[in-house]
Coordinates of C-alpha atoms in Angstrom, one line a residue:
M1 CA -0.2 -0.1 -0.3
K2 CA 2.7 2.4 0.9
K3 CA 4.5 1.4 -2.9
K4 CA 1.5 2.0 -4.5
N5 CA 0.9 5.1 -2.5
G6 CA 4.5 6.9 -3.0
L7 CA 3.9 6.1 -7.0
N8 CA 0.0 7.4 -6.7
W9 CA 2.7 11.0 -5.7
A10 CA 5.0 10.2 -8.1
L11 CA 2.7 10.7 -10.7
L12 CA 0.3 13.3 -9.2
S13 CA 4.3 15.7 -9.0
L14 CA 4.5 14.9 -12.8
A15 CA 0.6 15.8 -13.5
A16 CA 1.3 19.0 -11.5
G17 CA 4.9 19.8 -13.6
A18 CA 2.3 18.8 -16.9
F19 CA -0.9 21.6 -15.6
A20 CA 1.4 24.0 -14.5
I21 CA 3.2 24.2 -18.1
G22 CA -1.1 24.2 -20.1
V23 CA -1.8 26.9 -18.3
T24 CA 1.5 28.6 -18.9
E25 CA 1.0 28.3 -23.0
F26 CA -2.3 28.2 -23.0
A27 CA -3.2 31.1 -20.8
P28 CA -2.0 34.1 -23.1
M29 CA -4.8 33.1 -25.9
G30 CA -7.1 34.3 -23.7
L31 CA -5.8 37.6 -22.5
L32 CA -4.2 38.9 -25.2
P33 CA -6.7 41.9 -25.5
V34 CA -5.3 42.9 -21.7
I35 CA -2.3 42.3 -22.7
A36 CA -2.3 44.5 -26.4
S37 CA -4.1 46.8 -24.4
G38 CA -1.6 47.2 -21.3
L39 CA 1.4 47.4 -23.7
S40 CA 0.0 49.7 -26.4
V41 CA 0.6 46.9 -29.1
S42 CA -2.4 45.4 -31.7
V43 CA -4.1 42.2 -30.7
P44 CA -2.0 40.2 -33.7
Q45 CA 0.9 41.2 -33.3
A46 CA 0.1 39.6 -29.2
G47 CA -0.3 36.7 -30.7
G48 CA 2.8 37.3 -32.2
L49 CA 3.7 36.3 -28.1
V50 CA 2.2 32.7 -28.9
S51 CA 3.7 31.9 -32.0
A52 CA 7.5 33.2 -30.3
Y53 CA 6.5 30.6 -27.6
A54 CA 5.5 27.8 -30.3
F55 CA 9.1 28.5 -32.0
G56 CA 11.1 28.3 -28.3
V57 CA 9.5 25.3 -27.8
M58 CA 10.6 23.8 -30.8
G59 CA 13.7 23.8 -31.1
G60 CA 14.4 23.7 -27.5
A61 CA 12.6 20.2 -27.3
P62 CA 15.6 18.1 -29.2
V63 CA 18.4 20.5 -27.5
I64 CA 17.6 20.3 -24.6
T65 CA 16.6 17.1 -24.5
L66 CA 19.7 15.8 -25.7
L67 CA 21.5 18.1 -23.1
L68 CA 20.0 16.4 -20.2
A69 CA 20.4 13.3 -21.5
S70 CA 22.4 12.2 -19.1
W71 CA 21.3 13.9 -16.2
E72 CA 19.5 11.7 -13.7
R73 CA 15.6 12.6 -14.4
K74 CA 14.4 13.6 -11.4
R75 CA 17.2 16.6 -10.7
A76 CA 16.4 17.6 -15.1
L77 CA 12.8 17.6 -14.6
V78 CA 13.1 20.1 -10.8
A79 CA 15.9 21.7 -13.1
L80 CA 13.3 21.8 -16.1
M81 CA 10.3 23.6 -13.4
G82 CA 13.4 26.2 -11.7
V83 CA 14.0 27.6 -16.1
F84 CA 9.4 27.5 -16.2
L85 CA 9.4 29.8 -12.6
A86 CA 12.5 32.0 -14.0
G87 CA 9.8 32.6 -17.0
N88 CA 7.2 33.9 -15.9
V89 CA 8.1 35.6 -13.1
A90 CA 10.1 37.5 -15.8
A91 CA 7.2 37.4 -18.1
A92 CA 5.6 39.0 -14.8
L93 CA 8.0 41.3 -14.6
S94 CA 8.1 42.5 -18.0
N95 CA 7.3 46.9 -18.7
S96 CA 7.6 46.1 -23.2
Y97 CA 6.3 44.2 -25.1
L98 CA 10.1 42.5 -26.4
E99 CA 10.8 42.1 -22.5
L100 CA 7.6 40.0 -23.0
L101 CA 8.5 38.8 -25.4
M102 CA 12.5 37.4 -24.7
A103 CA 10.4 36.2 -21.0
R104 CA 7.6 33.8 -23.3
V105 CA 10.7 32.4 -24.9
L106 CA 13.2 30.8 -22.2
T107 CA 10.0 29.7 -20.3
S108 CA 9.5 27.8 -23.7
M109 CA 12.3 26.0 -23.1
C110 CA 11.3 23.9 -20.8
H111 CA 8.3 22.8 -22.4
G112 CA 9.0 20.2 -24.7
A113 CA 12.3 18.5 -22.5
F114 CA 9.5 18.3 -19.9
F115 CA 6.7 16.0 -21.3
G116 CA 8.7 14.4 -23.7
L117 CA 11.3 13.5 -20.0
G118 CA 8.3 13.0 -18.8
A119 CA 6.6 10.8 -19.8
V120 CA 9.6 8.4 -19.7
E121 CA 10.0 8.7 -16.0
A122 CA 6.6 8.6 -15.8
A123 CA 6.9 5.1 -17.8
A124 CA 9.9 3.7 -16.1
L125 CA 8.0 3.8 -12.4
V126 CA 5.3 1.3 -13.7
P127 CA 5.0 -2.3 -15.2
A128 CA 5.7 -2.6 -18.7
H129 CA 1.6 -3.2 -18.6
R130 CA 0.5 -0.3 -17.1
R131 CA 3.2 2.9 -19.1
A132 CA 1.0 4.3 -21.5
R133 CA -1.4 4.1 -18.4
A134 CA 1.0 6.4 -16.1
V135 CA 1.9 8.4 -19.4
A136 CA -1.4 9.5 -19.6
A137 CA -1.4 10.4 -16.0
M138 CA 1.0 12.4 -16.4
L139 CA -1.3 14.3 -19.3
M140 CA -4.0 14.6 -17.7
G141 CA -2.4 17.9 -15.8
L142 CA -2.6 19.4 -19.1
T143 CA -5.7 18.5 -19.8
I144 CA -6.9 20.0 -16.2
A145 CA -4.5 22.7 -16.2
N146 CA -7.7 23.6 -19.6
V147 CA -10.3 22.7 -17.2
L148 CA -9.9 24.7 -14.2
G149 CA -6.3 26.8 -14.7
V150 CA -6.8 28.8 -17.4
P151 CA -9.9 30.3 -17.0
A152 CA -8.6 30.7 -13.4
A153 CA -5.7 32.7 -14.3
T154 CA -7.3 34.5 -17.8
W155 CA -9.9 35.0 -15.1
L156 CA -6.8 36.8 -12.9
G157 CA -5.9 38.5 -15.5
H158 CA -8.8 40.3 -16.3
A159 CA -10.2 41.3 -13.1
V160 CA -6.1 42.6 -11.7
G161 CA -3.9 42.5 -14.4
W162 CA -2.3 40.2 -17.5
R163 CA 1.2 40.8 -14.8
E164 CA -0.7 39.1 -11.5
A165 CA -1.4 36.2 -14.2
F166 CA 2.1 35.6 -15.2
L167 CA 2.8 35.4 -11.1
A168 CA 0.7 33.0 -10.0
T169 CA 1.7 30.8 -13.2
A170 CA 5.8 31.4 -11.8
V171 CA 3.7 29.9 -8.4
L172 CA 2.1 27.2 -9.9
G173 CA 5.6 25.8 -10.9
L174 CA 6.8 26.2 -7.5
V175 CA 4.8 24.2 -6.1
A176 CA 5.4 21.1 -9.0
A177 CA 9.3 21.4 -8.4
A178 CA 8.2 21.0 -4.3
A179 CA 6.2 17.9 -5.6
M180 CA 8.7 16.3 -7.6
L181 CA 11.6 17.4 -5.4
L182 CA 9.7 15.1 -2.7
A183 CA 7.7 12.5 -4.9
L184 CA 10.8 11.7 -7.3
P185 CA 12.3 8.4 -6.5
K186 CA 16.1 9.8 -6.5
V187 CA 17.4 7.1 -8.4
T188 CA 15.6 5.9 -12.2
E189 CA 16.9 3.2 -14.2
V190 CA 18.1 5.4 -17.6
G191 CA 20.7 3.1 -18.8
R192 CA 23.8 4.1 -21.1
P193 CA 23.5 7.7 -23.1
P194 CA 22.0 7.2 -25.7
D195 CA 24.2 8.2 -28.9
A196 CA 22.8 11.7 -30.4
A197 CA 23.8 11.7 -34.1
A198 CA 22.0 7.8 -33.9
E199 CA 18.8 9.3 -32.5
L200 CA 18.4 12.3 -34.6
R201 CA 19.2 9.8 -37.6
V202 CA 16.1 8.3 -36.1
L203 CA 14.5 11.4 -36.4
L204 CA 15.0 12.3 -40.2
R205 CA 13.4 9.0 -42.0
G206 CA 10.7 9.5 -43.9
N207 CA 7.6 8.1 -41.8
V208 CA 9.1 9.8 -39.2
L209 CA 9.2 13.0 -41.0
M210 CA 5.3 12.1 -42.2
A211 CA 4.6 11.6 -38.1
L212 CA 5.8 14.9 -37.1
A213 CA 4.1 16.4 -40.7
A214 CA 0.7 15.6 -39.4
T215 CA 1.5 16.7 -35.6
V216 CA 2.1 20.2 -37.0
I217 CA -0.6 20.3 -39.3
G218 CA -3.4 19.5 -36.3
A219 CA -2.2 21.9 -34.7
A220 CA -1.9 24.4 -36.9
A221 CA -5.7 23.9 -37.2
M222 CA -5.9 24.0 -33.9
F223 CA -4.4 27.4 -32.9
E224 CA -5.1 29.2 -36.2
L225 CA -8.9 29.5 -34.4
Y226 CA -7.2 28.6 -30.4
T227 CA -5.3 32.1 -31.1
Y228 CA -7.4 34.0 -31.1
I229 CA -10.7 32.1 -29.5
A230 CA -11.2 35.6 -26.9
P231 CA -11.0 38.2 -29.3
M232 CA -13.3 36.1 -31.8
L233 CA -15.9 36.0 -29.2
E234 CA -15.4 39.3 -27.5
H235 CA -16.8 40.7 -31.8
I236 CA -19.0 37.6 -32.7
T237 CA -21.4 36.4 -30.0
H238 CA -20.5 40.2 -27.9
A239 CA -19.2 38.2 -24.7
S240 CA -18.2 39.3 -21.8
P241 CA -15.2 39.0 -19.6
S242 CA -16.9 35.9 -17.7
L243 CA -18.6 34.2 -21.2
V244 CA -15.0 34.0 -22.4
T245 CA -13.6 32.9 -18.8
V246 CA -16.8 30.6 -19.4
A247 CA -16.6 29.4 -22.5
L248 CA -12.1 28.8 -22.5
M249 CA -13.4 25.8 -19.8
L250 CA -16.2 24.7 -21.3
I251 CA -13.0 24.0 -24.5
G252 CA -10.6 22.8 -21.8
V253 CA -14.0 20.7 -20.6
G254 CA -14.1 19.0 -24.6
F255 CA -10.5 19.1 -24.6
S256 CA -10.8 15.9 -21.7
I257 CA -13.7 14.3 -23.7
G258 CA -11.6 14.6 -26.8
N259 CA -8.2 13.5 -25.6
A260 CA -10.7 10.2 -23.7
L261 CA -12.1 9.6 -27.4
G262 CA -9.5 10.0 -29.8
G263 CA -7.6 7.0 -26.8
R264 CA -10.5 5.3 -27.4
A265 CA -10.8 5.3 -30.5
A266 CA -6.7 4.9 -31.2
D267 CA -6.4 2.5 -30.1
R268 CA -8.2 0.7 -32.7
S269 CA -6.6 2.6 -36.0
L270 CA -4.9 5.0 -35.6
D271 CA -4.8 5.9 -39.6
G272 CA -8.5 6.1 -39.2
T273 CA -9.7 8.2 -36.4
L274 CA -7.7 11.1 -38.3
L275 CA -9.2 10.7 -41.9
V276 CA -12.2 11.2 -39.7
G277 CA -11.6 13.4 -37.0
F278 CA -9.8 15.6 -38.9
P279 CA -12.8 16.7 -41.5
I280 CA -14.3 16.8 -37.7
L281 CA -12.5 19.3 -36.5
G282 CA -12.2 21.1 -40.3
L283 CA -16.1 21.2 -40.4
V284 CA -16.9 22.2 -36.9
M285 CA -14.1 25.4 -37.6
L286 CA -16.7 26.5 -39.6
A287 CA -19.6 26.1 -39.0
F288 CA -18.5 28.3 -35.5
P289 CA -18.8 31.8 -36.3
F290 CA -22.5 30.8 -37.1
V291 CA -23.4 29.0 -33.9
A292 CA -21.8 31.9 -32.2
V293 CA -23.9 34.6 -33.2
T294 CA -25.7 33.6 -29.6
P295 CA -24.1 32.8 -26.4
A296 CA -25.1 29.6 -25.8
G297 CA -24.9 29.2 -29.9
A298 CA -20.6 29.4 -29.0
L299 CA -20.8 28.0 -25.3
I300 CA -21.8 24.8 -27.7
G301 CA -19.8 25.8 -31.0
V302 CA -16.6 26.2 -27.9
L303 CA -16.8 22.4 -26.1
L304 CA -17.8 21.0 -29.9
W305 CA -14.5 22.5 -31.2
G306 CA -12.7 21.3 -28.0
T307 CA -13.9 17.9 -28.5
A308 CA -12.9 18.0 -32.3
S309 CA -9.4 19.3 -31.7
F310 CA -7.8 16.6 -29.7
S311 CA -9.7 13.8 -29.9
L312 CA -6.8 13.9 -33.0
M313 CA -4.0 14.6 -30.1
P314 CA -3.4 10.8 -28.9
A315 CA -3.3 9.5 -32.9
L316 CA -0.5 12.0 -33.5
Q317 CA 1.3 11.0 -30.0
I318 CA 0.9 7.5 -31.3
R319 CA 2.3 7.4 -34.7
A320 CA 5.3 9.8 -33.7
M321 CA 6.4 7.8 -30.7
Q322 CA 5.6 4.1 -32.5
A323 CA 7.8 5.5 -36.0
A324 CA 10.9 6.5 -34.4
H325 CA 10.0 3.2 -31.4
E326 CA 14.1 3.7 -31.6
A327 CA 14.4 6.9 -29.7
P328 CA 11.6 7.2 -27.4
G329 CA 11.9 10.5 -24.9
L330 CA 13.9 12.4 -28.2
A331 CA 10.6 11.8 -30.7
S332 CA 8.4 12.0 -27.7
S333 CA 10.4 16.3 -27.0
V334 CA 10.4 16.6 -31.1
N335 CA 6.9 16.3 -31.6
I336 CA 6.0 17.9 -29.0
G337 CA 8.4 20.6 -31.1
A338 CA 6.1 20.0 -34.2
F339 CA 3.2 20.6 -32.2
N340 CA 3.6 23.6 -30.9
L341 CA 5.3 23.8 -34.7
G342 CA 1.8 23.6 -35.6
N343 CA 0.6 26.1 -32.6
A344 CA 3.3 29.5 -34.1
L345 CA 1.9 28.0 -37.5
G346 CA -1.7 28.2 -36.9
A347 CA -1.4 31.8 -34.3
A348 CA 0.8 33.3 -37.1
L349 CA -1.8 32.5 -40.5
G350 CA -4.9 33.4 -38.0
G351 CA -3.3 36.9 -37.4
G352 CA -2.3 37.1 -40.8
V353 CA -6.2 36.8 -42.0
L354 CA -6.5 40.1 -39.5
A355 CA -3.7 42.0 -40.7
S356 CA -5.5 41.7 -44.5
G357 CA -8.0 42.8 -43.8
Y358 CA -10.6 39.5 -43.4
G359 CA -12.5 39.4 -40.6
Y360 CA -12.7 36.9 -37.6
P361 CA -15.2 33.9 -39.8
V362 CA -12.1 33.8 -42.3
V363 CA -10.2 32.9 -39.6
S364 CA -12.3 30.1 -38.4
G365 CA -13.1 29.2 -41.6
L366 CA -9.8 28.2 -42.8
G367 CA -9.5 26.1 -40.4
L368 CA -11.3 23.7 -42.4
G369 CA -8.8 23.4 -45.5
I370 CA -5.5 22.9 -43.2
A371 CA -7.6 20.0 -41.5
L372 CA -8.2 18.6 -45.5
I373 CA -4.3 18.8 -45.7
G374 CA -3.9 17.1 -42.5
V375 CA -6.4 14.1 -44.8
A376 CA -4.1 14.5 -47.7
L377 CA -0.8 13.7 -45.6
V378 CA -2.2 10.6 -43.6
L379 CA -3.3 9.4 -47.1
L380 CA -0.3 9.7 -48.1
S381 CA 2.6 8.3 -45.2
R382 CA -0.4 5.5 -45.5
R383 CA 0.7 4.6 -49.2
M384 CA 4.4 4.9 -48.4
R385 CA 4.2 2.9 -45.3
D386 CA 2.1 0.4 -47.7
R387 CA 4.8 0.5 -50.5
T388 CA 7.5 -0.4 -47.9
R389 CA 5.3 -3.0 -46.8
L390 CA 5.1 -4.1 -50.4
E391 CA 9.5 -3.8 -51.0
E392 CA 10.2 -5.6 -47.9
A393 CA 7.6 -8.0 -48.5
C394 CA 9.4 -8.4 -52.0
C395 CA 12.5 -8.8 -51.0
G396 CA 12.5 -11.4 -48.1
G397 CA 10.7 -14.0 -51.1

């Protein structure tokens, strides 16, 4: 019983770290109008903070993961929370857009490595037949962040100030670091240090690149709308700050539902889940501006959109891990980087639409086109995989 309790606390500490990172990644999207006003910049320019964070994750994930590969994982994870803490304090103290931008980049450097190493740590804590559930337990913190943490940070940012929201997020990082320091085992089996060159070569294989590209597109479709959801609700629905907070909470609920449904579907068919999920997401995005003209329609719309968006994520993650099974830690981190590259791409596309003078309905409708690209990538990837299997069968024969 004592050992089981220790395991639960260890997984909970990792979930706390995922929760904190989820809040700092997603909360600024609900605070874009407040941040833009406070720093005297436009909403599209404030959206650049989302892109900068995403690019920081993308670039930092493989580099930081490889640099920390020889560290004992508990020490590495606590250190990453230290970077998280410093970045959010710097954001709270920022007096200009450039200072906030640099603080967001600093914070982003811990993101991909934490999820990559955290997933390996969670899997190492349990027997082989329970590893997926252990990783899911850690990722539950990210889902809960969207249900509770992000709406709370958004409310705090509107009610008190966006700097206070970043400061409160820094406290979450401090709590997570203390929890991991107390709950994680001091020594875990890490094996010999990985061959960085060999692991990087694995990532350059065609099937791995296709899996990562699908993740980029899935995230781009998601964040092309999510980045601008607060101003979109203000313009289309004429939503109050309280309604925006409720909408963000419902998005988190949708993420949780989508994650559960997508996980079950992916166990049955990875490609099938994506070939159905991408079009559903695109159609929901296309319809959203039409249903969001009323508060009730907006709330139903964001719930359905959140469900459709996150239903893709388990399948996308598993495809990348399976394609690069010789380098699981690096593949996990790089796939988080690919997700954030899509985050940046989606935010940039949405910002470009707005900067060109088009309205928020066009931002949402563009998601259908992005989703169809995802369908094409999955079909192309499947054709490449079938061709490779046929060639191997012929050679074997």
